[in-house]
Amino acid sequence: MQPMALGCAIRGSFGVSDSAVRASVTTSLSVWRGSAQEEGRVQIYEVPFEEGMSVLDALRWIRTHVDPSLAIRYSCINANACHTCMALVDGVVEYTCTARLPSTGASVAPLPKRAVVRDLVTDTVPSDEKLE
């Protein structure tokens, strides 16, 4: 699968500095895409890379600059509700906001043992609390 293009950058957006974008330092992020109604697939994106950036920085960059249809969940900025950005990062359950993106790239998938709503968004309501 070919990586999607970088697209245009906005000054200082989502943890990616102007110098990283100008220097064309990139890495790849493999993201699981799909829903409960369709079979999943992996989409590879090329993202600007800067040492210390998080996986969430890269996901937000992708959604803003390359693919607005990418479904992700995070609430740490406005809602003061941490723990919503959890995903499988390189096979380990991690918070995407604290998981550092390595220069070699990474893979991101939805949480295991959770029903997938779409892409990286999973159902967070415990099964015994759902309305029938």
PDB file of C-alpha atoms in Angstrom:
ATOM      1  CA  MET A   1       0.000   0.000   0.000  1.00  0.00           C
ATOM      2  CA  GLN A   2       1.346   3.449  -0.888  1.00  0.00           C
ATOM      3  CA  PRO A   3       1.482   6.084   1.860  1.00  0.00           C
ATOM      4  CA  MET A   4      -0.848   9.037   1.493  1.00  0.00           C
ATOM      5  CA  ALA A   5       0.767  12.380   0.632  1.00  0.00           C
ATOM      6  CA  LEU A   6       1.759  14.916   3.252  1.00  0.00           C
ATOM      7  CA  GLY A   7      -0.633  17.633   2.111  1.00  0.00           C
ATOM      8  CA  CYS A   8      -0.186  21.262   3.132  1.00  0.00           C
ATOM      9  CA  ALA A   9       0.849  22.263   6.627  1.00  0.00           C
ATOM     10  CA  ILE A  10      -0.454  24.907   8.958  1.00  0.00           C
ATOM     11  CA  ARG A  11       2.078  26.825  11.064  1.00  0.00           C
ATOM     12  CA  GLY A  12       2.724  25.111  14.402  1.00  0.00           C
ATOM     13  CA  SER A  13      -0.183  22.677  14.189  1.00  0.00           C
ATOM     14  CA  PHE A  14      -0.655  19.683  16.497  1.00  0.00           C
ATOM     15  CA  GLY A  15       2.813  19.291  17.955  1.00  0.00           C
ATOM     16  CA  VAL A  16       4.523  19.409  14.573  1.00  0.00           C
ATOM     17  CA  SER A  17       6.834  22.398  14.261  1.00  0.00           C
ATOM     18  CA  ASP A  18       7.378  24.408  11.096  1.00  0.00           C
ATOM     19  CA  SER A  19      10.981  23.190  10.963  1.00  0.00           C
ATOM     20  CA  ALA A  20       9.865  19.537  10.776  1.00  0.00           C
ATOM     21  CA  VAL A  21       7.476  20.316   7.941  1.00  0.00           C
ATOM     22  CA  ARG A  22      10.010  22.481   6.058  1.00  0.00           C
ATOM     23  CA  ALA A  23      12.806  19.950   6.495  1.00  0.00           C
ATOM     24  CA  SER A  24      10.539  17.221   5.123  1.00  0.00           C
ATOM     25  CA  VAL A  25      11.469  14.856   7.923  1.00  0.00           C
ATOM     26  CA  THR A  26       8.724  12.266   7.792  1.00  0.00           C
ATOM     27  CA  THR A  27       7.781   8.913   9.182  1.00  0.00           C
ATOM     28  CA  SER A  28       4.949   6.527   8.456  1.00  0.00           C
ATOM     29  CA  LEU A  29       1.938   5.771  10.596  1.00  0.00           C
ATOM     30  CA  SER A  30      -0.067   2.639   9.788  1.00  0.00           C
ATOM     31  CA  VAL A  31      -3.655   3.160  10.932  1.00  0.00           C
ATOM     32  CA  TRP A  32      -6.392   0.529  11.093  1.00  0.00           C
ATOM     33  CA  ARG A  33      -9.504   1.774   9.271  1.00  0.00           C
ATOM     34  CA  GLY A  34     -12.951   0.194   9.269  1.00  0.00           C
ATOM     35  CA  SER A  35     -16.179  -0.216  11.208  1.00  0.00           C
ATOM     36  CA  ALA A  36     -18.458  -2.860  12.642  1.00  0.00           C
ATOM     37  CA  GLN A  37     -20.268  -2.968   9.281  1.00  0.00           C
ATOM     38  CA  GLU A  38     -17.191  -3.412   7.065  1.00  0.00           C
ATOM     39  CA  GLU A  39     -13.969  -5.354   7.041  1.00  0.00           C
ATOM     40  CA  GLY A  40     -10.979  -3.445   8.376  1.00  0.00           C
ATOM     41  CA  ARG A  41      -7.879  -2.460   6.436  1.00  0.00           C
ATOM     42  CA  VAL A  42      -4.610  -0.694   7.186  1.00  0.00           C
ATOM     43  CA  GLN A  43      -3.958   2.734   5.683  1.00  0.00           C
ATOM     44  CA  ILE A  44      -0.398   4.057   5.704  1.00  0.00           C
ATOM     45  CA  TYR A  45       0.132   7.798   6.113  1.00  0.00           C
ATOM     46  CA  GLU A  46       3.338   9.831   5.828  1.00  0.00           C
ATOM     47  CA  VAL A  47       3.471  12.441   8.583  1.00  0.00           C
ATOM     48  CA  PRO A  48       5.971  15.170   9.486  1.00  0.00           C
ATOM     49  CA  PHE A  49       8.246  13.897  12.231  1.00  0.00           C
ATOM     50  CA  GLU A  50       9.831  15.753  15.111  1.00  0.00           C
ATOM     51  CA  GLU A  51      11.577  14.092  18.043  1.00  0.00           C
ATOM     52  CA  GLY A  52       9.224  13.891  21.037  1.00  0.00           C
ATOM     53  CA  MET A  53       5.930  14.141  19.157  1.00  0.00           C
ATOM     54  CA  SER A  54       3.113  11.858  20.262  1.00  0.00           C
ATOM     55  CA  VAL A  55       1.078   9.393  18.251  1.00  0.00           C
ATOM     56  CA  LEU A  56      -1.947  11.628  18.946  1.00  0.00           C
ATOM     57  CA  ASP A  57      -0.078  14.587  17.378  1.00  0.00           C
ATOM     58  CA  ALA A  58       0.367  12.515  14.219  1.00  0.00           C
ATOM     59  CA  LEU A  59      -3.264  11.321  14.183  1.00  0.00           C
ATOM     60  CA  ARG A  60      -4.560  14.881  14.575  1.00  0.00           C
ATOM     61  CA  TRP A  61      -2.201  16.057  11.824  1.00  0.00           C
ATOM     62  CA  ILE A  62      -3.541  13.358   9.491  1.00  0.00           C
ATOM     63  CA  ARG A  63      -7.154  14.274  10.235  1.00  0.00           C
ATOM     64  CA  THR A  64      -6.519  17.987   9.688  1.00  0.00           C
ATOM     65  CA  HIS A  65      -4.243  17.873   6.644  1.00  0.00           C
ATOM     66  CA  VAL A  66      -4.778  14.602   4.791  1.00  0.00           C
ATOM     67  CA  ASP A  67      -7.910  12.660   5.712  1.00  0.00           C
ATOM     68  CA  PRO A  68     -10.742  14.366   7.626  1.00  0.00           C
ATOM     69  CA  SER A  69     -12.708  11.108   7.654  1.00  0.00           C
ATOM     70  CA  LEU A  70     -10.285   9.477  10.120  1.00  0.00           C
ATOM     71  CA  ALA A  71     -12.239   8.731  13.314  1.00  0.00           C
ATOM     72  CA  ILE A  72     -10.270   9.185  16.545  1.00  0.00           C
ATOM     73  CA  ARG A  73     -11.308   9.997  20.088  1.00  0.00           C
ATOM     74  CA  TYR A  74      -9.547  12.312  22.529  1.00  0.00           C
ATOM     75  CA  SER A  75     -10.830  14.721  25.174  1.00  0.00           C
ATOM     76  CA  CYS A  76      -7.727  15.834  27.018  1.00  0.00           C
ATOM     77  CA  ILE A  77      -7.707  19.347  25.605  1.00  0.00           C
ATOM     78  CA  ASN A  78     -11.183  20.690  26.380  1.00  0.00           C
ATOM     79  CA  ALA A  79     -13.282  18.187  28.303  1.00  0.00           C
ATOM     80  CA  ASN A  80     -10.854  17.321  31.104  1.00  0.00           C
ATOM     81  CA  ALA A  81     -11.715  13.678  30.482  1.00  0.00           C
ATOM     82  CA  CYS A  82      -8.524  11.716  30.134  1.00  0.00           C
ATOM     83  CA  HIS A  83      -8.277   8.072  29.027  1.00  0.00           C
ATOM     84  CA  THR A  84     -10.384   8.467  25.860  1.00  0.00           C
ATOM     85  CA  CYS A  85      -7.416   8.350  23.461  1.00  0.00           C
ATOM     86  CA  MET A  86      -6.402   4.767  24.275  1.00  0.00           C
ATOM     87  CA  ALA A  87      -5.486   2.575  21.323  1.00  0.00           C
ATOM     88  CA  LEU A  88      -3.218  -0.300  20.399  1.00  0.00           C
ATOM     89  CA  VAL A  89       0.141   1.300  19.494  1.00  0.00           C
ATOM     90  CA  ASP A  90       2.602  -1.189  18.018  1.00  0.00           C
ATOM     91  CA  GLY A  91       0.659  -3.996  19.694  1.00  0.00           C
ATOM     92  CA  VAL A  92       0.577  -2.418  23.172  1.00  0.00           C
ATOM     93  CA  VAL A  93      -2.429  -0.665  24.759  1.00  0.00           C
ATOM     94  CA  GLU A  94      -1.318   2.930  25.314  1.00  0.00           C
ATOM     95  CA  TYR A  95      -2.609   6.473  25.566  1.00  0.00           C
ATOM     96  CA  THR A  96      -1.894   7.994  22.157  1.00  0.00           C
ATOM     97  CA  CYS A  97      -1.264  11.358  23.841  1.00  0.00           C
ATOM     98  CA  THR A  98       1.720   9.993  25.787  1.00  0.00           C
ATOM     99  CA  ALA A  99       2.956   7.310  23.359  1.00  0.00           C
ATOM    100  CA  ARG A 100       5.932   8.797  21.514  1.00  0.00           C
ATOM    101  CA  LEU A 101       6.086   8.348  17.755  1.00  0.00           C
ATOM    102  CA  PRO A 102       9.415   6.723  16.853  1.00  0.00           C
ATOM    103  CA  SER A 103      11.356   7.916  13.814  1.00  0.00           C
ATOM    104  CA  THR A 104      10.904   4.444  12.336  1.00  0.00           C
ATOM    105  CA  GLY A 105       7.107   4.817  12.333  1.00  0.00           C
ATOM    106  CA  ALA A 106       4.358   3.017  14.198  1.00  0.00           C
ATOM    107  CA  SER A 107       1.084   1.171  13.812  1.00  0.00           C
ATOM    108  CA  VAL A 108      -2.185   2.114  15.516  1.00  0.00           C
ATOM    109  CA  ALA A 109      -5.282  -0.058  15.885  1.00  0.00           C
ATOM    110  CA  PRO A 110      -8.480   0.060  17.950  1.00  0.00           C
ATOM    111  CA  LEU A 111      -8.547  -1.362  21.462  1.00  0.00           C
ATOM    112  CA  PRO A 112      -8.829  -5.132  21.594  1.00  0.00           C
ATOM    113  CA  LYS A 113     -11.895  -6.638  23.308  1.00  0.00           C
ATOM    114  CA  ARG A 114     -13.955  -3.526  22.508  1.00  0.00           C
ATOM    115  CA  ALA A 115     -16.590  -3.167  19.806  1.00  0.00           C
ATOM    116  CA  VAL A 116     -15.319  -0.941  16.992  1.00  0.00           C
ATOM    117  CA  VAL A 117     -17.539   2.010  16.118  1.00  0.00           C
ATOM    118  CA  ARG A 118     -15.295   3.316  13.324  1.00  0.00           C
ATOM    119  CA  ASP A 119     -11.526   3.403  12.744  1.00  0.00           C
ATOM    120  CA  LEU A 120      -9.853   3.931  16.156  1.00  0.00           C
ATOM    121  CA  VAL A 121     -13.099   4.746  18.008  1.00  0.00           C
ATOM    122  CA  THR A 122     -14.386   1.900  20.162  1.00  0.00           C
ATOM    123  CA  ASP A 123     -17.489   1.529  22.299  1.00  0.00           C
ATOM    124  CA  THR A 124     -16.681   2.719  25.797  1.00  0.00           C
ATOM    125  CA  VAL A 125     -19.976   1.890  27.525  1.00  0.00           C
ATOM    126  CA  PRO A 126     -19.811  -1.303  29.615  1.00  0.00           C
ATOM    127  CA  SER A 127     -22.158  -3.949  28.205  1.00  0.00           C
ATOM    128  CA  ASP A 128     -24.176  -4.167  31.432  1.00  0.00           C
ATOM    129  CA  GLU A 129     -24.960  -0.420  31.226  1.00  0.00           C
ATOM    130  CA  LYS A 130     -26.296  -0.354  27.643  1.00  0.00           C
ATOM    131  CA  LEU A 131     -29.942   0.338  26.928  1.00  0.00           C
ATOM    132  CA  GLU A 132     -31.716  -2.524  25.245  1.00  0.00           C
TER     133      GLU A 132
END
